[in-house]
mmCIF file of C-alpha atoms and ligand atoms in Angstrom:
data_model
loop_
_atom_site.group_PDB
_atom_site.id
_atom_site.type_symbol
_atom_site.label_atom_id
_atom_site.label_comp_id
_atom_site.label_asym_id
_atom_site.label_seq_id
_atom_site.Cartn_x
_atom_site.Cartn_y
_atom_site.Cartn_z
ATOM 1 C CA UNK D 271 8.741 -111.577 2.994
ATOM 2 C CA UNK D 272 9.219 -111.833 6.611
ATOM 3 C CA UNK D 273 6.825 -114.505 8.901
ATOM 4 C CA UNK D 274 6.505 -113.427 12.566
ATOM 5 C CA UNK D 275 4.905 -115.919 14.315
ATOM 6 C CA UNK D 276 3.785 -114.737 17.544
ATOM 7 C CA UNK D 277 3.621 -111.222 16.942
ATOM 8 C CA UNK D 278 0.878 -110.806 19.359
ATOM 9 C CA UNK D 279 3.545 -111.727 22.371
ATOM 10 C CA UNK D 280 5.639 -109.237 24.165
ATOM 11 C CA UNK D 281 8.657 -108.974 21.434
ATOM 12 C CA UNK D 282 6.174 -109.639 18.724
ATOM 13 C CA UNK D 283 3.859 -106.672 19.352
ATOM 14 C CA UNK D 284 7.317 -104.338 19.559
ATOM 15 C CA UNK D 285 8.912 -106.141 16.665
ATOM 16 C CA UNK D 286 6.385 -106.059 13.862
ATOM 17 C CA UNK D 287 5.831 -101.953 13.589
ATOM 18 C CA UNK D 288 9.651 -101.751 13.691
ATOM 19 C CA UNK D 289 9.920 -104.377 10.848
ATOM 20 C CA UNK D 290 6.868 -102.747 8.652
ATOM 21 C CA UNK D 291 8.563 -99.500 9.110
ATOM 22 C CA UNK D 292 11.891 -100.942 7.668
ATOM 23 C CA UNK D 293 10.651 -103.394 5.047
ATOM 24 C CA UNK D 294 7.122 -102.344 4.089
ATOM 25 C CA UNK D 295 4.006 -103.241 5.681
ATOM 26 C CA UNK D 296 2.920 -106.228 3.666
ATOM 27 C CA UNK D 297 6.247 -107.931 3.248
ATOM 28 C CA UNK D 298 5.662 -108.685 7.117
ATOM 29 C CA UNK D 299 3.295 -111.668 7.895
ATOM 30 C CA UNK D 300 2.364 -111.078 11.742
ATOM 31 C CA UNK D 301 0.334 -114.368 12.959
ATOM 32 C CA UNK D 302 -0.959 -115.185 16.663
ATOM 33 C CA UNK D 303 -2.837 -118.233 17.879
ATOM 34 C CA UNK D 304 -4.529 -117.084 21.014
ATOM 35 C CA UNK D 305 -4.413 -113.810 22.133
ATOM 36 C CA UNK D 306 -6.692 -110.489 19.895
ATOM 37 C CA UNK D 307 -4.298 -108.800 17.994
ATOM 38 C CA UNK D 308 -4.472 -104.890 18.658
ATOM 39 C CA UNK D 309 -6.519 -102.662 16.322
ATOM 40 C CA UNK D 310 -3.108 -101.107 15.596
ATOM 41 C CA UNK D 311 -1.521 -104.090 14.563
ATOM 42 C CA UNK D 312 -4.530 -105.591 12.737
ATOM 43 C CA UNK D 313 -4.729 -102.809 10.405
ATOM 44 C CA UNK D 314 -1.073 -101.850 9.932
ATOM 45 C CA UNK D 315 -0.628 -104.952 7.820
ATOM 46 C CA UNK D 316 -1.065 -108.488 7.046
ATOM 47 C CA UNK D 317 -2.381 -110.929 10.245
ATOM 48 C CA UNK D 318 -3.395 -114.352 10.358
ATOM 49 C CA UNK D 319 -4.322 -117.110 12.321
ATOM 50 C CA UNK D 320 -1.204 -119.900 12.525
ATOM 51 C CA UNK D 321 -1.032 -122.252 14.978
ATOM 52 C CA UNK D 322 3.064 -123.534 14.778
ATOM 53 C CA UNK D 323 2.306 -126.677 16.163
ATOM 54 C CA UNK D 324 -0.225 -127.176 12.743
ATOM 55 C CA UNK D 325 2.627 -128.279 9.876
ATOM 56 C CA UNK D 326 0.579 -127.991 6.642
ATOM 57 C CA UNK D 327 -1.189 -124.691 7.769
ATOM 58 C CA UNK D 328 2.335 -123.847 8.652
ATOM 59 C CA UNK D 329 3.779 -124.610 4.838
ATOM 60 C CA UNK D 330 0.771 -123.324 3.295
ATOM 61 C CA UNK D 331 1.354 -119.832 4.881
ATOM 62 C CA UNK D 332 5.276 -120.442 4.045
ATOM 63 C CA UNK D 333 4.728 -121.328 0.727
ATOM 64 C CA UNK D 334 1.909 -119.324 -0.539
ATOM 65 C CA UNK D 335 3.715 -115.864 0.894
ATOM 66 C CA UNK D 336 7.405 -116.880 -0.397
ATOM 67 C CA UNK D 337 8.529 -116.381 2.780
ATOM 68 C CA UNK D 338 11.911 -115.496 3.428
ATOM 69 C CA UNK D 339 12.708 -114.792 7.211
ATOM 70 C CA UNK D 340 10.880 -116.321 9.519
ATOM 71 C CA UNK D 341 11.049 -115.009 13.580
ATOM 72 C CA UNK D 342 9.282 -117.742 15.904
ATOM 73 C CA UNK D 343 8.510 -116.020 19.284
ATOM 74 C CA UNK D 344 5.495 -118.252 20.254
ATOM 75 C CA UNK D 345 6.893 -119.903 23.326
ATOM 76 C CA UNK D 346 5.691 -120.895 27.143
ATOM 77 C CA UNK D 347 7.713 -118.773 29.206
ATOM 78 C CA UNK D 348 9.461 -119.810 32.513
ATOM 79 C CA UNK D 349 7.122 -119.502 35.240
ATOM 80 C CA UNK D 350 4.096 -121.080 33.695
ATOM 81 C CA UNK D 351 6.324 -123.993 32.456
ATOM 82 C CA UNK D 352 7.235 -124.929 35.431
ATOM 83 C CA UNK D 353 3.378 -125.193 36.017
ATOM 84 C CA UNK D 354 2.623 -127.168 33.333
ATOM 85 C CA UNK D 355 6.228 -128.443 31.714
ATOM 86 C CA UNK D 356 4.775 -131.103 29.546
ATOM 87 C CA UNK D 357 2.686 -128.494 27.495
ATOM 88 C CA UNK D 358 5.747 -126.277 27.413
ATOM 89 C CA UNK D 359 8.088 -128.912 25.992
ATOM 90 C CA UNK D 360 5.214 -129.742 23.289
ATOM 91 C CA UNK D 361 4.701 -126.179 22.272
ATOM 92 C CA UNK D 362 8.661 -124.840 22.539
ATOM 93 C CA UNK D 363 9.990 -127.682 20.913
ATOM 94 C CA UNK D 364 7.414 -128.709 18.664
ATOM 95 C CA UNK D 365 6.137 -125.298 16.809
ATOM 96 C CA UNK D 366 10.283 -125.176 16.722
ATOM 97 C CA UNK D 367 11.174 -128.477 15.153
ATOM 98 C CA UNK D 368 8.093 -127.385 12.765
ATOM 99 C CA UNK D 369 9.735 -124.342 11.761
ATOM 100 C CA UNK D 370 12.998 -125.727 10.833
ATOM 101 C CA UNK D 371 11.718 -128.317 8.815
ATOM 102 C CA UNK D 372 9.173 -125.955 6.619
ATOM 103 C CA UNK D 373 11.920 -123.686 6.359
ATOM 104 C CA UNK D 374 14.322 -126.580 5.240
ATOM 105 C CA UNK D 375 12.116 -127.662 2.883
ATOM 106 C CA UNK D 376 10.497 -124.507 1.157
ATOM 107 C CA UNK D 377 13.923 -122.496 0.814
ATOM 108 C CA UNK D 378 13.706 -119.897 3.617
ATOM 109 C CA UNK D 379 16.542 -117.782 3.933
ATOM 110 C CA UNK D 380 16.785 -117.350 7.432
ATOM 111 C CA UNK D 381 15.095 -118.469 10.930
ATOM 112 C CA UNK D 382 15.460 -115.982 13.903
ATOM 113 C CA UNK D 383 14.293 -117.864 17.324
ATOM 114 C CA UNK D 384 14.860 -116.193 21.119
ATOM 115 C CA UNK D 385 17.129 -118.758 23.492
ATOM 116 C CA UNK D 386 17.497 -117.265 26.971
ATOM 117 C CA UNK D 387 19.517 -116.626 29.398
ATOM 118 C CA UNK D 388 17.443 -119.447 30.876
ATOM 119 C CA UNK D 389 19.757 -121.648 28.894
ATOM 120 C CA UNK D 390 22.084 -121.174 31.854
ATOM 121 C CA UNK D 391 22.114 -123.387 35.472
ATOM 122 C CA UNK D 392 23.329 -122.956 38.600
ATOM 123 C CA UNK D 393 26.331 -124.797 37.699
ATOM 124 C CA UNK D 394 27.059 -122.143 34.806
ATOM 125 C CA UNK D 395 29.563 -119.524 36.089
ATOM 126 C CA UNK D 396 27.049 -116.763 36.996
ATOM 127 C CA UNK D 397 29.127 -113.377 36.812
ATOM 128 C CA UNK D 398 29.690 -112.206 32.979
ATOM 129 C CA UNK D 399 28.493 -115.679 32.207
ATOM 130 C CA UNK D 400 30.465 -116.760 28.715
ATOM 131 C CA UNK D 401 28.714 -117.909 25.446
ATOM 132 C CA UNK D 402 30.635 -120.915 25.085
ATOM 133 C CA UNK D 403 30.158 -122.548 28.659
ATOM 134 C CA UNK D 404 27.412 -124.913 30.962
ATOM 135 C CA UNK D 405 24.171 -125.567 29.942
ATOM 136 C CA UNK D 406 22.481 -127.197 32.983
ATOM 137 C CA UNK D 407 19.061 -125.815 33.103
ATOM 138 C CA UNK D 408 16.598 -126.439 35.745
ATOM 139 C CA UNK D 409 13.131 -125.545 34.558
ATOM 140 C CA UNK D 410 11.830 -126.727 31.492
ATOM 141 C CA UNK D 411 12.011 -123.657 29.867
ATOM 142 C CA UNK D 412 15.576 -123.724 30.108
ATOM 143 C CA UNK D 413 15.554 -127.117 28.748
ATOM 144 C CA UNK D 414 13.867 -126.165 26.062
ATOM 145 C CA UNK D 415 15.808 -123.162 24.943
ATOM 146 C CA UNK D 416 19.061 -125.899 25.108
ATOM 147 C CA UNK D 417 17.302 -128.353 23.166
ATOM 148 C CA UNK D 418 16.203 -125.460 20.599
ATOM 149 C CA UNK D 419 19.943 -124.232 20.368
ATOM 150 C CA UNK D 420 20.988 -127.714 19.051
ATOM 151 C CA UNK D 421 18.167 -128.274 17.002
ATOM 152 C CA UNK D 422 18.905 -124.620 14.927
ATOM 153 C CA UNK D 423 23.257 -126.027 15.284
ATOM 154 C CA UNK D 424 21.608 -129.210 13.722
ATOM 155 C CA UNK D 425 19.542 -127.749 11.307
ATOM 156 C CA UNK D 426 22.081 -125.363 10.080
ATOM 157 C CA UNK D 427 25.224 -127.722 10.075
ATOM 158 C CA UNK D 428 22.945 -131.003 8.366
ATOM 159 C CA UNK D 429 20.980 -128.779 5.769
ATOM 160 C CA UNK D 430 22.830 -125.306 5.661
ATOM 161 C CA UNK D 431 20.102 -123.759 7.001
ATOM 162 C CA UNK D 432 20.457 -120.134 8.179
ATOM 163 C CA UNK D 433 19.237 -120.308 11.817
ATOM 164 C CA UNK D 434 20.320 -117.690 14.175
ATOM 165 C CA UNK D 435 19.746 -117.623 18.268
ATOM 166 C CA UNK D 436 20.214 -114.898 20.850
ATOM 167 C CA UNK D 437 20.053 -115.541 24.769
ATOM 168 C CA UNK D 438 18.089 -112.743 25.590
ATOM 169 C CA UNK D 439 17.849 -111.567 29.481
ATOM 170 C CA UNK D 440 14.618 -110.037 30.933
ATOM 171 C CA UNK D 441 13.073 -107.840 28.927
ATOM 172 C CA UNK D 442 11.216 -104.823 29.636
ATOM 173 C CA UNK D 443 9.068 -103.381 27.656
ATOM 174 C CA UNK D 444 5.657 -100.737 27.915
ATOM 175 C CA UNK D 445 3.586 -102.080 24.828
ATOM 176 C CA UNK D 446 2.885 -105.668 26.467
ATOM 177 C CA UNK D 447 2.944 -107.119 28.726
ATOM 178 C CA UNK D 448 5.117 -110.410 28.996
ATOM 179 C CA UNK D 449 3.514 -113.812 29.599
ATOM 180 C CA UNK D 450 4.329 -115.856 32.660
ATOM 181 C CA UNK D 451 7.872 -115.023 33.192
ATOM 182 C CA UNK D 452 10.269 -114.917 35.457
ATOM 183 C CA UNK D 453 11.152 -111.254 34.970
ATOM 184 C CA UNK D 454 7.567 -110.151 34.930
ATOM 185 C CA UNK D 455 8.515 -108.196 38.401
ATOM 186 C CA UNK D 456 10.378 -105.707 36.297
ATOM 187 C CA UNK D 457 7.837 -104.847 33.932
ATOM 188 C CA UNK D 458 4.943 -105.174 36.408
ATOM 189 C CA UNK D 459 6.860 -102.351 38.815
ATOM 190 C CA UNK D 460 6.388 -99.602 36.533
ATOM 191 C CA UNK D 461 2.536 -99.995 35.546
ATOM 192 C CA UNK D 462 1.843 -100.574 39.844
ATOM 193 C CA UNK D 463 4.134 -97.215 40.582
ATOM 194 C CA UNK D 464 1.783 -95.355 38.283
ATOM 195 C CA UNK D 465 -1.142 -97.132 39.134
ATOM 196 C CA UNK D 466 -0.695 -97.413 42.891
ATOM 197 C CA UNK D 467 2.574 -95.865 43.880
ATOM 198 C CA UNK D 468 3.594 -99.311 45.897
ATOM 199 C CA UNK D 469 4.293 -102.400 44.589
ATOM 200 C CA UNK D 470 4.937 -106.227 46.651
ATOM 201 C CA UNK D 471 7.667 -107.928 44.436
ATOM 202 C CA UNK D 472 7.950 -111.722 43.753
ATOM 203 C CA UNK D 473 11.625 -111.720 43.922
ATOM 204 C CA UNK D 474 14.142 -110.949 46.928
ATOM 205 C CA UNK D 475 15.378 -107.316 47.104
ATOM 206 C CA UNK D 476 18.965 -108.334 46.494
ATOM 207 C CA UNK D 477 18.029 -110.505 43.537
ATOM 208 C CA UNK D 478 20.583 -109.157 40.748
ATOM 209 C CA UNK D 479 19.516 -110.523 36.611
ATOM 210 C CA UNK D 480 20.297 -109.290 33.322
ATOM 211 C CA UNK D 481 18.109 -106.722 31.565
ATOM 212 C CA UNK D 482 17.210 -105.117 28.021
ATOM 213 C CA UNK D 483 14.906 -102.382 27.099
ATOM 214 C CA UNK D 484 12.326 -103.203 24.233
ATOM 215 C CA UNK D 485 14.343 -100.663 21.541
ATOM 216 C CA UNK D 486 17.360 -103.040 22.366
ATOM 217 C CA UNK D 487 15.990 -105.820 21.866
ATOM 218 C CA UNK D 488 14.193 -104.508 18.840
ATOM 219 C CA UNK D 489 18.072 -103.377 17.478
ATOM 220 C CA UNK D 490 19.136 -107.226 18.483
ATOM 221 C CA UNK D 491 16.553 -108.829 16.246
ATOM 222 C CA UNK D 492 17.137 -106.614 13.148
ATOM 223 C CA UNK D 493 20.973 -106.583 13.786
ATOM 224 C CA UNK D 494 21.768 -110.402 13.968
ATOM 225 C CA UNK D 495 19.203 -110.710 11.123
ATOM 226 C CA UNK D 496 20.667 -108.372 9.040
ATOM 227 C CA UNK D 497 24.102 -109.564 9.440
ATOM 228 C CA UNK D 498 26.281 -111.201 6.827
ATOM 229 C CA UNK D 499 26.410 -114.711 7.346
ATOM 230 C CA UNK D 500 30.596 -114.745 6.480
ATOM 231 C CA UNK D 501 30.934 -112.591 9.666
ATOM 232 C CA UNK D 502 29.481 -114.834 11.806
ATOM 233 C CA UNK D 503 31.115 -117.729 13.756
ATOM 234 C CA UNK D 504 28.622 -118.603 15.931
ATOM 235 C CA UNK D 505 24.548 -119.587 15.302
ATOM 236 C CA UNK D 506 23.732 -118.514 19.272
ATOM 237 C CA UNK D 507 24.785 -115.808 21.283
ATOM 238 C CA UNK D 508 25.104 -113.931 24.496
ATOM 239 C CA UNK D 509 23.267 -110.455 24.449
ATOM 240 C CA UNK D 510 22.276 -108.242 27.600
ATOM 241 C CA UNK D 511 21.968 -104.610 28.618
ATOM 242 C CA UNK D 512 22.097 -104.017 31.950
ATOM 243 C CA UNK D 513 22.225 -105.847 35.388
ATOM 244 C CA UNK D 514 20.410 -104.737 38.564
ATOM 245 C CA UNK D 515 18.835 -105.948 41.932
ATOM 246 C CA UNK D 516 15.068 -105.810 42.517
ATOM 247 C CA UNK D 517 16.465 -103.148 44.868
ATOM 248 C CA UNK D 518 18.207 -100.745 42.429
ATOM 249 C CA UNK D 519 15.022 -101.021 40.027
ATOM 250 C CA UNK D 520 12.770 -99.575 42.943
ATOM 251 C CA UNK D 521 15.303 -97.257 43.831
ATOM 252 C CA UNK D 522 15.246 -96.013 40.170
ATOM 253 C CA UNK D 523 11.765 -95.624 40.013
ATOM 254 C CA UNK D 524 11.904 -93.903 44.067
ATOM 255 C CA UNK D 525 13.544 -90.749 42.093
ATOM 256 C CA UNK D 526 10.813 -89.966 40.108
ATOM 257 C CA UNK D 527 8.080 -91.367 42.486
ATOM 258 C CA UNK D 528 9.114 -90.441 45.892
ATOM 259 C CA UNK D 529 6.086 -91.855 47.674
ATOM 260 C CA UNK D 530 6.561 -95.283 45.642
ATOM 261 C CA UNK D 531 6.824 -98.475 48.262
ATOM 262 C CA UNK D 532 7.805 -101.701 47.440
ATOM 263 C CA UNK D 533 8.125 -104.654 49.525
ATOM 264 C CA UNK D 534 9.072 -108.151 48.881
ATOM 265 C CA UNK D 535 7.151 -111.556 49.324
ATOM 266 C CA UNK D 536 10.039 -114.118 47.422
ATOM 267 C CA UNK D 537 7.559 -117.236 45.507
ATOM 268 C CA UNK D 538 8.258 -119.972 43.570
ATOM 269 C CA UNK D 539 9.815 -117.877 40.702
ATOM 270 C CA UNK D 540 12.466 -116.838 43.317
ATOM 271 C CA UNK D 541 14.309 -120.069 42.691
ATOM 272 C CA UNK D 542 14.288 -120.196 38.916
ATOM 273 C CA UNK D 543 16.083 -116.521 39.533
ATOM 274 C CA UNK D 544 18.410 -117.775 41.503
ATOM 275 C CA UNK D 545 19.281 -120.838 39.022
ATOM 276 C CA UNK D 546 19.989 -117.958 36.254
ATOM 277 C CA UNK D 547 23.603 -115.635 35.585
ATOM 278 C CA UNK D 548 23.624 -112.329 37.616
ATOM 279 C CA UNK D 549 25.672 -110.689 34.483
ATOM 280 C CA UNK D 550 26.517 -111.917 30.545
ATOM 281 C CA UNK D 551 29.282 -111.405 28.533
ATOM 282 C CA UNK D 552 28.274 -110.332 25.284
ATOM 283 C CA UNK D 553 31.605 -110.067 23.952
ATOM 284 C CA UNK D 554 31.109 -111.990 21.331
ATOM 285 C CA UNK D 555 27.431 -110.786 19.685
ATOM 286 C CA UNK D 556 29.676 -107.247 19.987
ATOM 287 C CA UNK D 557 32.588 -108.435 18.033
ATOM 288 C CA UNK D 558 30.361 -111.058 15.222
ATOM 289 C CA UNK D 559 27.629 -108.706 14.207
ATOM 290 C CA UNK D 560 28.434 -105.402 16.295
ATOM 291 C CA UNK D 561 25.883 -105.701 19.034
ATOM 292 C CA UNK D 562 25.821 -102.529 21.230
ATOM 293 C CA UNK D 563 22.654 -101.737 23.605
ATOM 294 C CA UNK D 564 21.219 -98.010 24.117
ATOM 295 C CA UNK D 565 19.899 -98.086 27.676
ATOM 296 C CA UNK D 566 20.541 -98.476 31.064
ATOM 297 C CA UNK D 567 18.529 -98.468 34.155
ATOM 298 C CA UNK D 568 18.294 -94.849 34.303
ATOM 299 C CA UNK D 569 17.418 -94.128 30.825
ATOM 300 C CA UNK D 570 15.105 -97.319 30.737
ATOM 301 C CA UNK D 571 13.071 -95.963 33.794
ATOM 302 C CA UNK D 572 12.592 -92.575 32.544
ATOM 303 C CA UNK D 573 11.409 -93.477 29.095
ATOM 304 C CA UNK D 574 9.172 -96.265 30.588
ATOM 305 C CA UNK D 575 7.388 -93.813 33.163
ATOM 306 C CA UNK D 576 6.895 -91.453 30.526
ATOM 307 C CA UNK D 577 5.294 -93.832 27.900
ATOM 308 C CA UNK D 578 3.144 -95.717 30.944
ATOM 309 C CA UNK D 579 2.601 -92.025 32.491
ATOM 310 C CA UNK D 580 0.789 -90.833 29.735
ATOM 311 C CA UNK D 581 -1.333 -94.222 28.953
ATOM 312 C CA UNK D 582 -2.386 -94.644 32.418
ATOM 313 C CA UNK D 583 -3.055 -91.495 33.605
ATOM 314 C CA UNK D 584 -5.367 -91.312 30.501
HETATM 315 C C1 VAH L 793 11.120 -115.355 31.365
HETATM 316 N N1 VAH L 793 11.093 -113.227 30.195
HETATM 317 O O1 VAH L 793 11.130 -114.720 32.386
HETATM 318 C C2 VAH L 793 11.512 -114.623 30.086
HETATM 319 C C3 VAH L 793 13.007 -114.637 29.880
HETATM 320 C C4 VAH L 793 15.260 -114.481 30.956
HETATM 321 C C5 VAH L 793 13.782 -114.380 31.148
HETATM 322 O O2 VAH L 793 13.385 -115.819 29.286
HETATM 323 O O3 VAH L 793 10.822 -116.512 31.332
#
């Protein structure tokens, strides 16, 4: 049986159809804390309240569904941590640290959990950053994706446990929409060139930071939790799609929207962009467990207007 806690999120909502379709509706647990879950997800399987942070609810849920796989999403992304970076270290790394223990303790198989690319600094090398290299951080966020990478090293080299960590980049997605991040700009583009053919962007025009489409990231979850453990030689790694400027994106969109505008009006989140890799090497993820992305910027943009077209015309 497969846990998904915070399935309600933007991976979540993407991830658990994809996982029902693959391993059977009720062998995947979807739970949320805050946020409604859809009518769609509600009634395509099993949901229930969890709070991670809440251990015994947490190893009642664990034990009573023999859970095997657990993928822990529910996280404080970048932008609102750096409004409120106490609450996001308590949540990150606590519903984390909670995780690893229930699933040390009550024999689960494996535990999938998102680092970032926010792992990164501006003293990490920031063109086809490496997987092995500096992790200097400089929002909380990022300090809690490092501090969750060497909890899951600790966790599996102390107790053997299976634990298993991709950096994902921005990710875009047309389901839902993500929650206080960084990237936000590149998911918020395409519903405001539907909606209002102009959009004011929160990031500098030249601002260049790795990418994935949802189905990506979707084939990166499965993937590195499908693989066989004796291939792998690494617990966290690299993964991206694509790279493009704030620029590019809008000029992407300009081909199938002529009259679309953007301009740009740079905030707070402009620094935290700047602090993060322009382009990833993924070499690795490619060569461990066969990682290979779908989409690029031009594919990406042409599914994504068609999926928002028809919702938001409607
Ligand atoms: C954020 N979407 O913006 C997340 C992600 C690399 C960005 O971690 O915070």
């Amino acid at each position: 049986k497969i846990l998904v806690i915070g399935a309600v999120g933007q991976i979540g909502s993407d991830l658990v159809p994809a996982l029902r379709k693959k391993y059977g509706k009720n062998n995947v647990i979807a739970t949320g804390r805050r946020s409604q879950p859809s009518k769609k997800l509600r009634e395509s399987g099993p949901f229930i309240y969890l709070d991670a942070l809440d251990i015994d609810t947490l190893k009642k849920v664990v034990f009573e569904n023999q859970i095997d796989v657990i993928y822990h999403f529910a996280s404080v992304l970048s932008a609102t941590g750096e409004k409120m970076p106490q609450t996001s270290w308590d949540l990150n790394i606590n519903s984390l640290i909670n995780v690893l223990e229930v699933g040390r303790r009550y024999g689960v198989k494996r535990i999938i959990w998102p680092s970032s690319i926010a792992a990164f600094g501006p003293t990490t090398p920031r063109e086809n950053t490496p997987n092995d290299t500096i992790l200097q951080p400089t929002t909380m966020y990022g300090v809690t994706k490092v501090s969750g990478e060497l909890l899951l090293e600790y966790y599996y080299k102390k107790y053997g446990l299976d634990t298993r960590s991709m950096r994902l980049p921005g990710i875009i997605s047309s389901e839902t929409l993500p929650g206080g991040g960084t990237t936000d700009y590149a998911v918020a583009i395409y519903y405001e060139a539907i909606k209002q053919k102009k959009y004011t962007c929160f990031v500098k025009e030249n601002t260049v930071l790795p990418m994935m489409y949802m189905p990506d990231c979707i084939k990166c979850m499965i993937d590195l939790m499908e693989a066989d453990p004796s291939t792998l030689e690494h617990h966290v790694f690299n993964v991206t799609g694509m790279s493009f400027s704030a620029g590019e994106l809008a000029a992407e969109i300009k081909k199938h929207i002529p009259e679309f505008e953007i301009s740009y009006a740079p905030d707070f989140r402009q620094e935290i962009a700047d602090s993060w890799p322009m382009s990833i090497d993924d070499s690795l993820a490619r060569k461990e467990w066969n990682w290979q992305p779908s989409y690029d910027l031009g594919s990406m943009t042409e599914d994504m207007l068609e999926v928002l077209g028809k919702r938001l015309k409607t």
